[in-house]
Coordinates of C-alpha atoms and ligand atoms in Angstrom, one line a residue:
M1 CA -30.6 -3.7 -23.1
S2 CA -26.9 -2.4 -23.1
D3 CA -24.3 -2.5 -25.8
V4 CA -21.7 -5.4 -25.3
H5 CA -18.5 -4.2 -24.3
D6 CA -15.3 -6.4 -25.2
V7 CA -14.5 -6.1 -21.4
I8 CA -15.9 -4.8 -18.3
I9 CA -13.5 -4.2 -15.1
V10 CA -14.7 -4.1 -11.8
G11 CA -12.6 -2.4 -9.4
G12 CA -10.9 0.8 -9.7
G13 CA -7.4 0.4 -7.5
P14 CA -3.9 -0.2 -9.0
A15 CA -5.0 -3.3 -10.5
G16 CA -8.2 -2.4 -11.9
L17 CA -7.0 0.9 -13.3
T18 CA -3.8 -0.9 -14.9
A19 CA -5.7 -3.3 -16.7
A20 CA -8.0 -0.2 -17.8
I21 CA -4.8 1.4 -19.4
Y22 CA -3.9 -1.8 -21.2
A23 CA -7.2 -2.6 -22.2
A24 CA -7.8 0.7 -23.5
R25 CA -4.7 0.8 -25.5
A26 CA -5.6 -2.5 -26.9
N27 CA -8.8 -0.8 -28.1
L28 CA -10.7 -3.2 -26.1
D29 CA -13.2 -0.2 -25.3
P30 CA -13.0 -1.1 -21.3
L31 CA -15.7 0.1 -19.0
V32 CA -14.7 0.3 -15.5
I33 CA -17.3 0.4 -12.7
E34 CA -14.8 1.2 -10.0
G35 CA -17.2 1.8 -7.2
F36 CA -17.7 4.2 -4.5
G37 CA -14.6 3.1 -2.9
A38 CA -12.6 4.4 -6.0
G39 CA -8.7 4.1 -6.0
G40 CA -8.8 1.2 -3.3
Q41 CA -6.8 0.9 -0.2
L42 CA -4.2 3.6 -1.4
M43 CA -6.7 6.4 -0.9
T44 CA -6.3 5.7 2.7
T45 CA -2.6 5.8 2.4
T46 CA -0.4 8.8 3.0
D47 CA 3.0 8.6 1.7
V48 CA 3.8 5.8 -0.9
E49 CA 7.6 5.7 -1.0
N50 CA 7.8 2.1 -2.6
Y51 CA 6.5 2.6 -5.9
P52 CA 9.1 2.6 -8.4
G53 CA 9.2 5.8 -10.4
F54 CA 8.7 8.3 -7.8
P55 CA 12.0 8.6 -6.1
D56 CA 10.6 11.3 -3.7
G57 CA 7.3 9.4 -2.8
V58 CA 3.9 10.3 -3.7
Q59 CA 0.5 10.4 -1.7
G60 CA -1.6 7.6 -2.3
P61 CA -4.8 9.3 -3.4
E62 CA -2.5 11.7 -5.8
M63 CA -1.2 8.3 -7.2
M64 CA -4.5 6.7 -7.9
E65 CA -5.8 10.1 -9.6
M66 CA -2.7 9.7 -12.0
F67 CA -3.6 6.1 -12.8
R68 CA -7.1 7.4 -13.7
A69 CA -6.1 10.1 -15.8
Q70 CA -3.7 7.7 -17.5
A71 CA -6.7 5.1 -18.5
A72 CA -9.0 7.8 -19.4
R73 CA -6.5 9.5 -21.5
F74 CA -6.8 6.3 -23.4
G75 CA -10.3 6.4 -23.7
A76 CA -11.3 4.0 -20.7
R77 CA -14.9 4.8 -19.4
I78 CA -14.7 5.1 -15.7
E79 CA -17.9 5.0 -13.8
Q80 CA -17.6 5.9 -10.1
V81 CA -20.6 3.3 -8.9
D82 CA -20.6 0.2 -7.2
A83 CA -21.3 -2.9 -9.2
T84 CA -24.5 -4.4 -7.5
R85 CA -24.9 -7.8 -9.4
V86 CA -23.0 -9.9 -11.6
D87 CA -24.1 -13.1 -14.0
V88 CA -21.1 -15.0 -15.5
S89 CA -23.3 -17.8 -16.0
E90 CA -23.4 -17.4 -19.9
T91 CA -21.7 -14.9 -22.3
P92 CA -21.9 -11.8 -22.7
F93 CA -21.4 -11.6 -19.1
R94 CA -23.7 -9.3 -17.3
V95 CA -22.9 -6.8 -14.6
W96 CA -25.7 -4.5 -13.0
V97 CA -25.4 -1.2 -11.3
D98 CA -28.6 -1.2 -9.7
D99 CA -31.1 -1.6 -12.7
E100 CA -28.7 -0.5 -15.2
E101 CA -27.4 -3.6 -17.0
H102 CA -24.0 -3.6 -18.9
R103 CA -22.7 -6.6 -21.0
A104 CA -19.2 -7.7 -22.0
R105 CA -17.4 -10.4 -23.6
S106 CA -15.0 -10.6 -21.0
L107 CA -14.6 -9.7 -17.2
I108 CA -12.1 -8.5 -15.3
I109 CA -12.5 -8.5 -11.4
A110 CA -10.2 -6.2 -9.5
T111 CA -12.5 -5.5 -6.3
G112 CA -9.5 -5.7 -4.0
A113 CA -9.6 -6.6 -0.2
T114 CA -9.7 -4.4 2.7
A115 CA -7.4 -4.8 5.9
R116 CA -9.5 -5.3 9.1
W117 CA -9.0 -2.8 11.8
L118 CA -9.7 -3.2 15.4
G119 CA -12.3 -0.3 15.4
L120 CA -11.2 2.0 17.9
E121 CA -11.6 5.8 17.4
S122 CA -8.1 6.7 18.4
E123 CA -7.0 4.0 15.7
T124 CA -8.7 5.9 13.2
A125 CA -7.6 9.3 14.1
L126 CA -4.1 8.1 13.8
R127 CA -4.1 6.2 10.7
G128 CA -1.4 7.4 8.4
F129 CA 0.3 9.1 11.4
G130 CA 1.8 5.7 12.9
V131 CA -1.2 3.3 12.9
S132 CA -0.9 1.1 9.6
T133 CA -1.8 -2.0 8.1
C134 CA 1.1 -2.7 6.2
A135 CA 4.8 -3.1 7.5
T136 CA 6.2 -3.1 3.9
C137 CA 4.9 0.1 3.1
D138 CA 5.1 2.0 6.3
G139 CA 7.7 0.4 8.6
F140 CA 10.9 2.2 7.3
F141 CA 9.3 5.7 8.5
F142 CA 10.0 4.2 12.1
K143 CA 13.3 2.9 11.7
D144 CA 15.2 2.6 15.2
K145 CA 12.1 2.9 17.1
R146 CA 9.7 0.8 19.2
M147 CA 6.8 -0.6 17.0
V148 CA 3.7 -2.7 18.2
V149 CA 2.0 -5.4 16.1
V150 CA -1.3 -6.6 16.8
G151 CA -2.5 -10.2 16.0
G152 CA -1.5 -14.0 16.4
G153 CA -1.7 -15.0 12.7
D154 CA 0.8 -15.6 9.9
S155 CA 0.6 -11.9 8.8
A156 CA 1.3 -10.5 12.2
M157 CA 4.5 -13.2 12.4
E158 CA 5.4 -11.7 8.9
E159 CA 5.0 -8.2 10.0
A160 CA 6.8 -8.6 13.3
I161 CA 9.9 -10.4 11.4
Y162 CA 9.9 -7.8 8.5
L163 CA 9.8 -4.9 11.3
S164 CA 12.4 -6.3 13.4
R165 CA 15.0 -5.8 10.8
M166 CA 14.4 -2.1 11.5
A167 CA 12.8 -1.6 14.5
E168 CA 14.6 -1.3 17.9
Q169 CA 11.9 -3.4 19.5
V170 CA 8.7 -5.3 18.4
T171 CA 6.0 -6.3 20.4
I172 CA 3.3 -8.5 19.3
V173 CA 0.1 -8.0 21.4
H174 CA -2.1 -11.0 20.9
R175 CA -5.7 -11.4 22.7
R176 CA -4.9 -15.1 23.4
D177 CA -2.4 -17.2 25.0
A178 CA -1.3 -19.0 21.7
F179 CA -0.8 -18.1 18.1
R180 CA -2.9 -19.0 15.4
A181 CA 0.0 -18.6 13.0
S182 CA 2.1 -21.6 11.5
K183 CA 4.6 -23.2 13.9
I184 CA 7.3 -22.2 11.6
M185 CA 6.4 -18.7 11.4
A186 CA 5.7 -18.2 15.1
D187 CA 9.0 -19.8 16.2
R188 CA 10.9 -17.4 13.6
A189 CA 9.3 -14.4 15.0
L190 CA 10.0 -15.6 18.4
S191 CA 13.6 -16.3 18.1
L192 CA 14.4 -12.9 17.3
P193 CA 16.2 -11.0 20.0
N194 CA 14.2 -7.5 19.6
V195 CA 10.5 -9.4 19.3
D196 CA 8.5 -9.9 22.3
V197 CA 4.9 -10.9 22.9
R198 CA 2.2 -9.6 25.2
W199 CA -0.1 -12.5 25.4
N200 CA -3.8 -12.2 26.4
A201 CA -3.7 -8.7 25.9
L202 CA -6.2 -6.3 23.7
V203 CA -5.5 -2.9 22.3
D204 CA -7.7 -0.3 24.5
E205 CA -6.4 2.9 22.9
V206 CA -3.9 4.3 20.7
L207 CA -2.1 7.1 22.6
G208 CA -0.6 10.2 20.7
D209 CA -1.3 13.8 19.9
G210 CA -0.9 13.7 16.1
K211 CA 1.5 10.6 15.9
V212 CA 1.5 7.7 17.5
E213 CA 3.5 7.7 21.2
A214 CA 2.1 4.6 22.7
V215 CA -0.3 1.9 22.7
R216 CA -2.5 1.3 25.6
I217 CA -3.2 -2.7 26.3
R218 CA -5.5 -4.5 28.7
D219 CA -4.4 -7.8 29.9
V220 CA -7.7 -9.9 29.6
V221 CA -7.0 -12.0 32.4
T222 CA -5.8 -9.3 35.0
G223 CA -7.6 -6.4 33.7
E224 CA -4.5 -4.5 34.0
T225 CA -3.5 -1.7 31.6
E226 CA -0.1 -1.1 30.2
D227 CA 1.1 1.7 28.0
L228 CA 3.8 0.5 25.6
P229 CA 5.8 3.3 24.2
A230 CA 5.8 3.0 20.8
A231 CA 6.1 5.2 17.4
A232 CA 3.9 3.1 15.2
M233 CA 1.2 0.4 15.4
F234 CA 0.6 -2.5 12.8
V235 CA -2.7 -4.0 12.9
A236 CA -2.4 -7.5 11.2
I237 CA -5.8 -9.1 12.0
G238 CA -6.4 -10.3 8.6
H239 CA -8.1 -8.9 5.2
D240 CA -11.5 -9.3 3.9
P241 CA -11.5 -9.6 0.1
A242 CA -14.5 -8.1 -1.8
T243 CA -16.1 -11.2 -3.4
S244 CA -19.7 -11.2 -2.4
L245 CA -20.9 -10.3 -5.9
F246 CA -19.2 -13.4 -7.3
A247 CA -19.8 -16.2 -4.5
G248 CA -21.4 -19.3 -5.7
Q249 CA -20.3 -18.1 -9.5
I250 CA -16.8 -18.0 -9.4
E251 CA -14.5 -20.4 -7.3
L252 CA -13.4 -18.7 -4.0
D253 CA -10.8 -20.1 -1.8
E254 CA -11.9 -20.9 2.0
E255 CA -10.9 -17.2 2.9
G256 CA -13.3 -16.1 0.2
Y257 CA -10.3 -15.0 -2.4
I258 CA -10.7 -15.7 -6.0
V259 CA -8.8 -18.8 -7.1
T260 CA -6.6 -17.6 -10.3
D261 CA -4.2 -19.7 -12.4
G262 CA -2.3 -16.8 -13.4
T263 CA -5.1 -14.4 -13.7
R264 CA -7.5 -16.9 -15.4
T265 CA -10.5 -17.8 -12.8
N266 CA -12.5 -21.0 -13.1
V267 CA -14.8 -19.3 -15.6
E268 CA -13.4 -19.0 -19.1
G269 CA -13.3 -15.4 -20.0
V270 CA -13.3 -14.1 -16.2
F271 CA -10.0 -13.0 -15.2
A272 CA -8.9 -11.5 -11.6
C273 CA -6.1 -9.4 -10.6
G274 CA -4.6 -7.5 -7.4
D275 CA -5.6 -8.4 -3.9
V276 CA -8.9 -9.9 -4.5
Q277 CA -6.9 -13.0 -5.5
D278 CA -3.5 -12.5 -3.9
T279 CA -3.1 -13.4 -0.2
V280 CA 0.8 -13.1 -0.4
Y281 CA 2.2 -9.9 -1.8
R282 CA -0.6 -7.3 -1.6
Q283 CA 1.4 -4.5 -2.9
A284 CA 0.3 -1.5 -5.2
V285 CA 3.1 -2.4 -7.5
T286 CA 2.2 -6.3 -7.5
A287 CA -1.6 -5.4 -8.1
A288 CA -0.6 -3.0 -10.9
G289 CA 1.6 -5.9 -12.5
S290 CA -1.3 -8.5 -12.2
G291 CA -3.4 -5.7 -13.9
C292 CA -1.6 -5.6 -16.7
M293 CA -1.4 -9.3 -16.9
A294 CA -5.1 -9.7 -16.8
A295 CA -5.9 -7.2 -19.5
I296 CA -3.2 -8.8 -21.8
D297 CA -4.8 -12.4 -20.7
A298 CA -8.3 -10.8 -21.6
E299 CA -7.3 -9.5 -25.1
R300 CA -5.7 -13.0 -26.2
W301 CA -8.7 -14.9 -24.8
L302 CA -11.0 -12.3 -26.7
E303 CA -8.9 -13.0 -29.8
T304 CA -9.3 -16.9 -29.7
A305 CA -12.8 -17.1 -28.0
D306 CA -15.6 -18.1 -30.4
L307 CA -18.0 -15.0 -29.2
E308 CA -20.2 -12.7 -30.7
P309 CA -18.2 -9.4 -31.8
A310 CA -18.7 -6.3 -29.6
T311 CA -21.3 -4.2 -30.7
D312 CA -20.4 -1.0 -32.9
A313 CA -22.6 1.2 -30.5
A314 CA -20.2 -0.1 -27.7
T315 CA -17.2 0.7 -29.6
A316 CA -18.3 4.2 -30.7
S317 CA -19.4 5.0 -26.9
A318 CA -15.5 4.9 -25.7
Ligands
NAP1 P1 -5.7 -14.7 10.3 O1 -4.9 -16.1 10.4 O2 -7.0 -15.0 10.3 O3 -5.3 -14.3 11.8 C1 -6.0 -13.1 12.5 C2 -5.2 -12.8 13.6 O4 -5.9 -11.7 14.1 C3 -5.7 -13.9 15.0 O5 -4.5 -14.5 15.5 C4 -6.7 -13.6 15.5 O6 -6.6 -13.9 16.6 C5 -6.4 -11.9 15.6 N1 -7.7 -11.1 15.6 C6 -8.6 -11.3 14.6 N2 -9.3 -10.1 14.9 C7 -9.1 -9.6 16.1 C8 -9.2 -8.5 16.7 N3 -10.6 -7.5 16.7 N4 -8.5 -8.0 17.9 C9 -7.1 -8.9 18.1 N5 -7.1 -9.7 17.5 C10 -7.8 -10.2 16.4 O7 -5.0 -13.8 9.5 P2 -3.6 -13.7 8.7 O8 -2.5 -13.8 9.5 O9 -3.9 -12.5 8.0 O10 -3.7 -14.6 7.5 C11 -4.8 -14.9 6.5 C12 -4.4 -16.2 5.8 O11 -3.3 -16.0 5.1 C13 -3.9 -17.5 6.7 O12 -4.1 -18.4 5.9 C14 -2.5 -17.5 6.6 O13 -2.0 -18.6 6.9 C15 -2.2 -16.9 5.3 N6 -1.0 -16.2 5.6 C16 0.3 -16.8 5.2 C17 1.5 -16.2 5.2 C18 2.9 -16.8 4.8 O14 2.7 -18.3 4.8 N7 3.9 -16.3 4.5 C19 1.7 -14.6 5.3 C20 0.4 -14.2 5.6 C21 -0.9 -14.7 5.6 P3 -7.4 -15.2 17.1 O15 -6.3 -16.3 16.9 O16 -7.6 -15.1 18.7 O17 -8.4 -15.5 16.4

């Protein structure tokens, strides 16, 4: 049986590690179970130019290393292992890493979400070199160039609208003859003079040597292929929140995201932050901001909740 921590943080991206910095500085002895995918989506991001405080930009993995070092400096215990099971039916909450059980008076969930990819080899090879899932992050690098957006949902419309402000031309490639997106978003995208659509089209391959030069699409009706010249391809076919551990225990929306009020979930003492509960902003800086909020909310909740105090041994283990 393990000691009882004040707080366990599950997830080690910008949200989880910011929660760890705040929780550690508040003397809450946080244990961060950051997962094998430690660092989250920024680990596969090259230049980050929109995180305040880095006027010359920073590499995603380098920034996450700084987040970890800062959390560790204040005593957060960070374990690069996957949480395999969680029980929030009673306090202390329990989190398992295989057979090892950890207990805590409060829990912060920061397991994030992953963008869906098409699954093409050329897409993987050119990721970070013109292939991206985040227009806000990477659009600027391709200013005045032609760009392709893949998808037909609200995200694809949003990406196309955003990119139209800087691109020479944005071509939306959608696999059907109708958008899934809301009418208002679709109408807005289609009304833009530099946005066009290739309906009934699939991406066969991303072309380019070291950087994206064109996108090969195939008409699913005629079978004909066409190479669209483009400097970038933005894949906007949805995200998958990492919430399988919590299904049936914590309220999720129909897409699988954790439902939050601020950072509070429907289970008292369990908080969520970052992309696992955010379908709107999905930025490193907003994830970090909500991580800070979750740690402060957990701290205030611990102060007022009628709970057994954390054990001395857990406090000493930090
Ligand atoms: P989504 O609604 O699930 O749309 C995904 C789109 O990608 C669909 O058009 C789908 O095609 C296409 N797609 C999926 N897999 C594909 C593949 N392998 N190859 C080619 N195309 C593929 O996802 P989303 O756009 O990210 O939106 C998720 C949720 O967030 C929605 O509820 C949305 O309304 C919401 N959202 C709202 C806003 C806003 O209101 N501002 C902005 C963004 C997102 P099919 O249509 O053929 O299935």
